[in-house]
PDB file of N, CA and C in Angstrom:
ATOM      1  N   MET A  73       1.019  -1.219  -0.092  1.00 86.00           N
ATOM      2  CA  MET A  73      -0.023   0.014   0.244  1.00 86.00           C
ATOM      3  C   MET A  73       1.055   1.042  -0.025  1.00 86.00           C
ATOM      4  N   SER A  74       0.702   2.035  -0.971  1.00 88.00           N
ATOM      5  CA  SER A  74       1.171   3.406  -1.428  1.00 88.00           C
ATOM      6  C   SER A  74       0.921   4.223   0.185  1.00 88.00           C
ATOM      7  N   PRO A  75       1.841   5.546  -0.221  1.00 87.00           N
ATOM      8  CA  PRO A  75       1.783   6.128   1.230  1.00 87.00           C
ATOM      9  C   PRO A  75       0.570   7.144   0.958  1.00 87.00           C
ATOM     10  N   ASP A  76       0.430   7.635   0.141  1.00 90.00           N
ATOM     11  CA  ASP A  76      -1.041   7.792  -0.781  1.00 90.00           C
ATOM     12  C   ASP A  76      -2.410   7.475  -0.498  1.00 90.00           C
ATOM     13  N   GLN A  77      -2.365   5.748  -1.176  1.00 94.00           N
ATOM     14  CA  GLN A  77      -3.535   4.756  -0.989  1.00 94.00           C
ATOM     15  C   GLN A  77      -3.186   4.728   1.312  1.00 94.00           C
ATOM     16  N   MET A  78      -2.636   4.944   1.825  1.00 94.00           N
ATOM     17  CA  MET A  78      -2.841   5.133   3.517  1.00 94.00           C
ATOM     18  C   MET A  78      -3.266   6.201   3.519  1.00 94.00           C
ATOM     19  N   ASP A  79      -2.988   7.295   2.867  1.00 94.00           N
ATOM     20  CA  ASP A  79      -3.734   9.027   3.629  1.00 94.00           C
ATOM     21  C   ASP A  79      -5.049   8.479   3.591  1.00 94.00           C
ATOM     22  N   ASP A  80      -5.250   8.527   1.604  1.00 96.00           N
ATOM     23  CA  ASP A  80      -6.813   8.015   1.337  1.00 96.00           C
ATOM     24  C   ASP A  80      -7.897   7.061   2.280  1.00 96.00           C
ATOM     25  N   ALA A  81      -7.471   6.225   2.731  1.00 96.00           N
ATOM     26  CA  ALA A  81      -7.812   5.123   3.718  1.00 96.00           C
ATOM     27  C   ALA A  81      -8.188   5.628   4.852  1.00 96.00           C
ATOM     28  N   ILE A  82      -7.236   6.383   5.729  1.00 97.00           N
ATOM     29  CA  ILE A  82      -7.138   7.131   6.691  1.00 97.00           C
ATOM     30  C   ILE A  82      -8.817   8.178   6.910  1.00 97.00           C
ATOM     31  N   VAL A  83      -8.487   9.032   6.032  1.00 97.00           N
ATOM     32  CA  VAL A  83      -9.587   9.831   5.660  1.00 97.00           C
ATOM     33  C   VAL A  83     -10.665   9.170   5.798  1.00 97.00           C
ATOM     34  N   ASN A  84     -10.634   8.166   4.759  1.00 98.00           N
ATOM     35  CA  ASN A  84     -12.547   7.651   4.566  1.00 98.00           C
ATOM     36  C   ASN A  84     -12.693   7.052   5.845  1.00 98.00           C
ATOM     37  N   LEU A  85     -11.724   6.378   6.425  1.00 98.00           N
ATOM     38  CA  LEU A  85     -12.245   5.571   7.787  1.00 98.00           C
ATOM     39  C   LEU A  85     -12.745   6.672   9.225  1.00 98.00           C
ATOM     40  N   LYS A  86     -11.843   8.005   8.797  1.00 98.00           N
ATOM     41  CA  LYS A  86     -12.405   8.723  10.022  1.00 98.00           C
ATOM     42  C   LYS A  86     -13.485   9.387   9.591  1.00 98.00           C
ATOM     43  N   LYS A  87     -14.102   9.698   8.524  1.00 98.00           N
ATOM     44  CA  LYS A  87     -15.402   9.810   7.995  1.00 98.00           C
ATOM     45  C   LYS A  87     -16.262   9.073   8.429  1.00 98.00           C
ATOM     46  N   GLU A  88     -15.885   7.286   8.780  1.00 98.00           N
ATOM     47  CA  GLU A  88     -16.792   6.672   8.762  1.00 98.00           C
ATOM     48  C   GLU A  88     -17.265   6.641  10.248  1.00 98.00           C
ATOM     49  N   ARG A  89     -16.168   6.666  10.737  1.00 98.00           N
ATOM     50  CA  ARG A  89     -16.171   7.038  12.189  1.00 98.00           C
ATOM     51  C   ARG A  89     -16.701   7.917  12.883  1.00 98.00           C
ATOM     52  N   PHE A  90     -16.879   9.084  11.898  1.00 98.00           N
ATOM     53  CA  PHE A  90     -17.466  10.392  12.366  1.00 98.00           C
ATOM     54  C   PHE A  90     -19.107  10.136  12.070  1.00 98.00           C
ATOM     55  N   ASN A  91     -19.495   9.537  11.032  1.00 98.00           N
ATOM     56  CA  ASN A  91     -20.615   9.405  11.042  1.00 98.00           C
ATOM     57  C   ASN A  91     -21.289   8.087  12.077  1.00 98.00           C
ATOM     58  N   LEU A  92     -20.323   7.355  12.116  1.00 97.00           N
ATOM     59  CA  LEU A  92     -20.732   5.734  12.983  1.00 97.00           C
ATOM     60  C   LEU A  92     -20.844   6.617  14.838  1.00 97.00           C
ATOM     61  N   ARG A  93     -20.313   8.023  14.782  1.00 97.00           N
ATOM     62  CA  ARG A  93     -20.662   8.056  16.067  1.00 97.00           C
ATOM     63  C   ARG A  93     -21.913   8.931  16.468  1.00 97.00           C
ATOM     64  N   PHE A  94     -21.845   9.427  14.897  1.00 97.00           N
ATOM     65  CA  PHE A  94     -23.938  10.514  15.039  1.00 97.00           C
ATOM     66  C   PHE A  94     -24.513   9.317  15.214  1.00 97.00           C
ATOM     67  N   GLN A  95     -24.418   8.044  14.577  1.00 97.00           N
ATOM     68  CA  GLN A  95     -25.663   7.383  14.597  1.00 97.00           C
ATOM     69  C   GLN A  95     -25.598   6.462  15.757  1.00 97.00           C
ATOM     70  N   ARG A  96     -24.756   6.885  16.945  1.00 97.00           N
ATOM     71  CA  ARG A  96     -24.674   5.788  17.745  1.00 97.00           C
ATOM     72  C   ARG A  96     -25.241   6.889  18.321  1.00 97.00           C
ATOM     73  N   ALA A  97     -25.116   7.890  18.709  1.00 97.00           N
ATOM     74  CA  ALA A  97     -25.675   9.310  19.511  1.00 97.00           C
ATOM     75  C   ALA A  97     -27.126   9.018  19.360  1.00 97.00           C
ATOM     76  N   THR A  98     -28.035   8.805  18.209  1.00 97.00           N
ATOM     77  CA  THR A  98     -28.697   8.849  17.314  1.00 97.00           C
ATOM     78  C   THR A  98     -30.058   7.572  17.740  1.00 97.00           C
ATOM     79  N   GLY A  99     -28.846   6.896  18.306  1.00 95.00           N
ATOM     80  CA  GLY A  99     -30.003   5.617  18.245  1.00 95.00           C
ATOM     81  C   GLY A  99     -30.029   4.511  17.170  1.00 95.00           C
ATOM     82  N   GLN A 100     -29.501   4.813  16.027  1.00 96.00           N
ATOM     83  CA  GLN A 100     -29.709   4.113  14.687  1.00 96.00           C
ATOM     84  C   GLN A 100     -28.914   3.000  14.484  1.00 96.00           C
ATOM     85  N   LEU A 101     -27.347   3.630  15.714  1.00 94.00           N
ATOM     86  CA  LEU A 101     -26.188   2.374  15.503  1.00 94.00           C
ATOM     87  C   LEU A 101     -26.465   1.035  15.623  1.00 94.00           C
ATOM     88  N   GLU A 102     -26.724  -0.414  14.970  1.00 95.00           N
ATOM     89  CA  GLU A 102     -26.892  -1.431  15.414  1.00 95.00           C
ATOM     90  C   GLU A 102     -25.239  -1.796  15.565  1.00 95.00           C
ATOM     91  N   ASN A 103     -24.479  -2.007  15.395  1.00 95.00           N
ATOM     92  CA  ASN A 103     -23.464  -2.216  14.863  1.00 95.00           C
ATOM     93  C   ASN A 103     -21.973  -1.897  15.951  1.00 95.00           C
ATOM     94  N   THR A 104     -22.139  -1.595  17.136  1.00 94.00           N
ATOM     95  CA  THR A 104     -21.200  -0.785  17.732  1.00 94.00           C
ATOM     96  C   THR A 104     -20.128  -1.479  17.543  1.00 94.00           C
ATOM     97  N   ALA A 105     -19.938  -2.623  17.436  1.00 97.00           N
ATOM     98  CA  ALA A 105     -18.352  -2.811  17.152  1.00 97.00           C
ATOM     99  C   ALA A 105     -17.719  -2.016  16.452  1.00 97.00           C
ATOM    100  N   ARG A 106     -18.268  -1.937  15.117  1.00 97.00           N
ATOM    101  CA  ARG A 106     -17.891  -0.928  14.294  1.00 97.00           C
ATOM    102  C   ARG A 106     -16.896   0.125  14.420  1.00 97.00           C
ATOM    103  N   LEU A 107     -17.561   0.755  15.526  1.00 97.00           N
ATOM    104  CA  LEU A 107     -16.708   1.885  16.056  1.00 97.00           C
ATOM    105  C   LEU A 107     -15.626   1.712  16.432  1.00 97.00           C
ATOM    106  N   ARG A 108     -15.076   0.371  17.350  1.00 97.00           N
ATOM    107  CA  ARG A 108     -13.369   0.293  17.555  1.00 97.00           C
ATOM    108  C   ARG A 108     -13.210  -0.858  16.427  1.00 97.00           C
ATOM    109  N   GLU A 109     -13.659  -1.363  15.552  1.00 97.00           N
ATOM    110  CA  GLU A 109     -13.254  -1.883  14.642  1.00 97.00           C
ATOM    111  C   GLU A 109     -12.457  -0.801  13.656  1.00 97.00           C
ATOM    112  N   ALA A 110     -13.303   0.885  13.154  1.00 97.00           N
ATOM    113  CA  ALA A 110     -12.241   1.599  12.594  1.00 97.00           C
ATOM    114  C   ALA A 110     -11.430   2.559  13.343  1.00 97.00           C
ATOM    115  N   ARG A 111     -11.779   2.226  14.784  1.00 97.00           N
ATOM    116  CA  ARG A 111     -10.605   2.661  15.099  1.00 97.00           C
ATOM    117  C   ARG A 111      -9.258   2.434  15.298  1.00 97.00           C
ATOM    118  N   ARG A 112      -9.248   1.242  15.615  1.00 98.00           N
ATOM    119  CA  ARG A 112      -8.393   0.288  15.229  1.00 98.00           C
ATOM    120  C   ARG A 112      -7.705   0.445  13.601  1.00 98.00           C
ATOM    121  N   ASP A 113      -8.325   0.470  12.807  1.00 98.00           N
ATOM    122  CA  ASP A 113      -8.127   0.087  11.697  1.00 98.00           C
ATOM    123  C   ASP A 113      -7.027   1.161  11.153  1.00 98.00           C
ATOM    124  N   ILE A 114      -7.388   2.420  11.351  1.00 98.00           N
ATOM    125  CA  ILE A 114      -6.840   3.970  11.569  1.00 98.00           C
ATOM    126  C   ILE A 114      -5.579   3.630  12.709  1.00 98.00           C
ATOM    127  N   ALA A 115      -5.516   2.967  13.419  1.00 98.00           N
ATOM    128  CA  ALA A 115      -4.019   2.937  14.063  1.00 98.00           C
ATOM    129  C   ALA A 115      -3.243   2.136  13.368  1.00 98.00           C
ATOM    130  N   ARG A 116      -4.016   1.137  12.817  1.00 98.00           N
ATOM    131  CA  ARG A 116      -3.225  -0.104  12.041  1.00 98.00           C
ATOM    132  C   ARG A 116      -2.597   0.629  10.768  1.00 98.00           C
ATOM    133  N   ILE A 117      -2.935   1.205  10.228  1.00 97.00           N
ATOM    134  CA  ILE A 117      -2.550   1.763   9.416  1.00 97.00           C
ATOM    135  C   ILE A 117      -1.538   3.199   9.351  1.00 97.00           C
ATOM    136  N   LYS A 118      -1.786   3.739  10.268  1.00 97.00           N
ATOM    137  CA  LYS A 118      -1.055   4.715  10.902  1.00 97.00           C
ATOM    138  C   LYS A 118      -0.069   3.983  11.460  1.00 97.00           C
ATOM    139  N   THR A 119       0.896   2.796  12.379  1.00 97.00           N
ATOM    140  CA  THR A 119       1.298   2.392  12.285  1.00 97.00           C
ATOM    141  C   THR A 119       2.314   1.385  11.573  1.00 97.00           C
ATOM    142  N   ILE A 120       1.561   0.963  10.373  1.00 96.00           N
ATOM    143  CA  ILE A 120       2.540   0.577   9.358  1.00 96.00           C
ATOM    144  C   ILE A 120       3.300   1.778   7.923  1.00 96.00           C
ATOM    145  N   ALA A 121       2.503   3.286   8.407  1.00 94.00           N
ATOM    146  CA  ALA A 121       3.023   4.053   7.535  1.00 94.00           C
ATOM    147  C   ALA A 121       4.530   4.656   8.675  1.00 94.00           C
ATOM    148  N   ALA A 122       4.277   4.737   9.219  1.00 94.00           N
ATOM    149  CA  ALA A 122       5.426   4.786  10.339  1.00 94.00           C
ATOM    150  C   ALA A 122       6.060   4.307  10.067  1.00 94.00           C
ATOM    151  N   GLN A 123       5.984   2.669  10.080  1.00 95.00           N
ATOM    152  CA  GLN A 123       7.061   1.926  10.173  1.00 95.00           C
ATOM    153  C   GLN A 123       7.882   1.343   8.784  1.00 95.00           C
ATOM    154  N   GLN A 124       7.328   2.180   7.558  1.00 93.00           N
ATOM    155  CA  GLN A 124       7.561   1.879   6.028  1.00 93.00           C
ATOM    156  C   GLN A 124       8.580   3.603   5.968  1.00 93.00           C
ATOM    157  N   ARG A 125       8.322   4.704   7.089  1.00 91.00           N
ATOM    158  CA  ARG A 125       8.817   6.078   6.899  1.00 91.00           C
ATOM    159  C   ARG A 125      10.444   5.609   7.813  1.00 91.00           C
ATOM    160  N   ALA A 126       9.996   4.602   8.900  1.00 94.00           N
ATOM    161  CA  ALA A 126      11.395   4.504   9.129  1.00 94.00           C
ATOM    162  C   ALA A 126      12.283   3.771   8.558  1.00 94.00           C
ATOM    163  N   LYS A 127      11.602   2.740   8.459  1.00 92.00           N
ATOM    164  CA  LYS A 127      12.294   2.061   6.591  1.00 92.00           C
ATOM    165  C   LYS A 127      13.380   2.256   6.358  1.00 92.00           C
ATOM    166  N   THR A 128      12.927   3.662   5.357  1.00 86.00           N
ATOM    167  CA  THR A 128      12.985   4.203   4.179  1.00 86.00           C
ATOM    168  C   THR A 128      14.275   5.418   4.817  1.00 86.00           C
ATOM    169  N   LYS A 129      14.511   5.370   5.739  1.00 78.00           N
ATOM    170  CA  LYS A 129      15.222   6.626   6.323  1.00 78.00           C
ATOM    171  C   LYS A 129      16.638   5.886   7.010  1.00 78.00           C
TER     172      LYS A 129
END
């Protein structure tokens, strides 16, 4: 995964997480575990990006 693809994935996951938070607040969210999954997916991508940056230095 290229750095640009990772940035795009992070942006999309942050948007999804934002929408999930609103759904939870309004009582429309059925799969509450998806909030945790989105948060962890963001962390995974950021970790991989940091490892790749450290590897290239």
